[in-house]
CSV table of C-alpha atoms in Angstrom, one decimal:
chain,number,residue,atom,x,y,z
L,11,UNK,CA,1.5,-51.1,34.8
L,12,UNK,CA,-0.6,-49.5,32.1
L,13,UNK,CA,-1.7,-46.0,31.6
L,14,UNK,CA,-4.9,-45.0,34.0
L,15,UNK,CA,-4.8,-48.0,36.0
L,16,UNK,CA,-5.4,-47.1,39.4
L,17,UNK,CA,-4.3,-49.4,42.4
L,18,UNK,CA,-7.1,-50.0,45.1
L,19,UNK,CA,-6.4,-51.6,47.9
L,20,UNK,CA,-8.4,-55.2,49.1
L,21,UNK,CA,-9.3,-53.4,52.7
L,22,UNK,CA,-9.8,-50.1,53.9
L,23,UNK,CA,-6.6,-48.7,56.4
L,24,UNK,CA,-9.2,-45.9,58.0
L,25,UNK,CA,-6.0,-43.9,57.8
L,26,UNK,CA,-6.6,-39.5,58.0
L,27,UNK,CA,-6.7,-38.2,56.3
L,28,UNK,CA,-7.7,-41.3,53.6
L,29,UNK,CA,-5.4,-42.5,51.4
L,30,UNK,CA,-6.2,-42.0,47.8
L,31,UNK,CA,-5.9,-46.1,47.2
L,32,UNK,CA,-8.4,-47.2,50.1
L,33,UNK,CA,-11.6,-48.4,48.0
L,34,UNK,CA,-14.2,-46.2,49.3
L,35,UNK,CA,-12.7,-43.3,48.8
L,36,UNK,CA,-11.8,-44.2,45.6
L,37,UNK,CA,-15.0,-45.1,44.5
L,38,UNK,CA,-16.8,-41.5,46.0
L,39,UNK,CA,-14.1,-39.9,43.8
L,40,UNK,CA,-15.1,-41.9,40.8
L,41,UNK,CA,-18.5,-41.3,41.5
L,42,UNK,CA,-18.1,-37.1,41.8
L,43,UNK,CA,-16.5,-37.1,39.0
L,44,UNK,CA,-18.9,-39.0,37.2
L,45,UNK,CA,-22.0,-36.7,38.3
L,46,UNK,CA,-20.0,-33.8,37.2
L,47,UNK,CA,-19.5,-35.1,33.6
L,48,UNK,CA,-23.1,-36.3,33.6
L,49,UNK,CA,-24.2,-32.3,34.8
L,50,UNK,CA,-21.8,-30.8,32.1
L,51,UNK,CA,-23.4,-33.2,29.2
L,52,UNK,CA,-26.9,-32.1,30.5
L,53,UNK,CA,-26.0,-28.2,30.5
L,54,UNK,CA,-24.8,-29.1,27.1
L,55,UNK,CA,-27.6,-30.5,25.8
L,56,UNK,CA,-30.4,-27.7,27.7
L,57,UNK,CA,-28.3,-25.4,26.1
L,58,UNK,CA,-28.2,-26.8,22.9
L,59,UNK,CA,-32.2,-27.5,22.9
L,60,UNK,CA,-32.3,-23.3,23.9
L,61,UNK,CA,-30.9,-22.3,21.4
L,62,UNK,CA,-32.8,-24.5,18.6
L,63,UNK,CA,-36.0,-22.9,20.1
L,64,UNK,CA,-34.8,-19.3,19.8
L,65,UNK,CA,-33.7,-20.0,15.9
L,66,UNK,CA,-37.4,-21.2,15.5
């Protein structure tokens, strides 16, 4: 198996707590981590724009 290949399961088990391989929990993990990376970029770039004002 290759590196940062996760294995998903075809169905659900509805086990508790969920398994880390059931596909809808994977994919609300995915998605988190997703929204995070997309909040860090925009604090990135407010910051950025900031800071080109205050040089003006």
């Amino acid at each position: 198996m290759g590196k940062g290949t996760i294995e998903v399961k075809k169905k659900c088990c509805h086990s508790q707590p969920p398994c880390d391989s059931c596909p809808i929990v994977l994919l609300r993990k995915l998605l988190r981590d997703a929204k995070a990376e997309e909040v860090k970029k925009a604090k990135k770039k407010s910051k950025k724009a900031d800071k080109k004002k205050d040089a003006k």
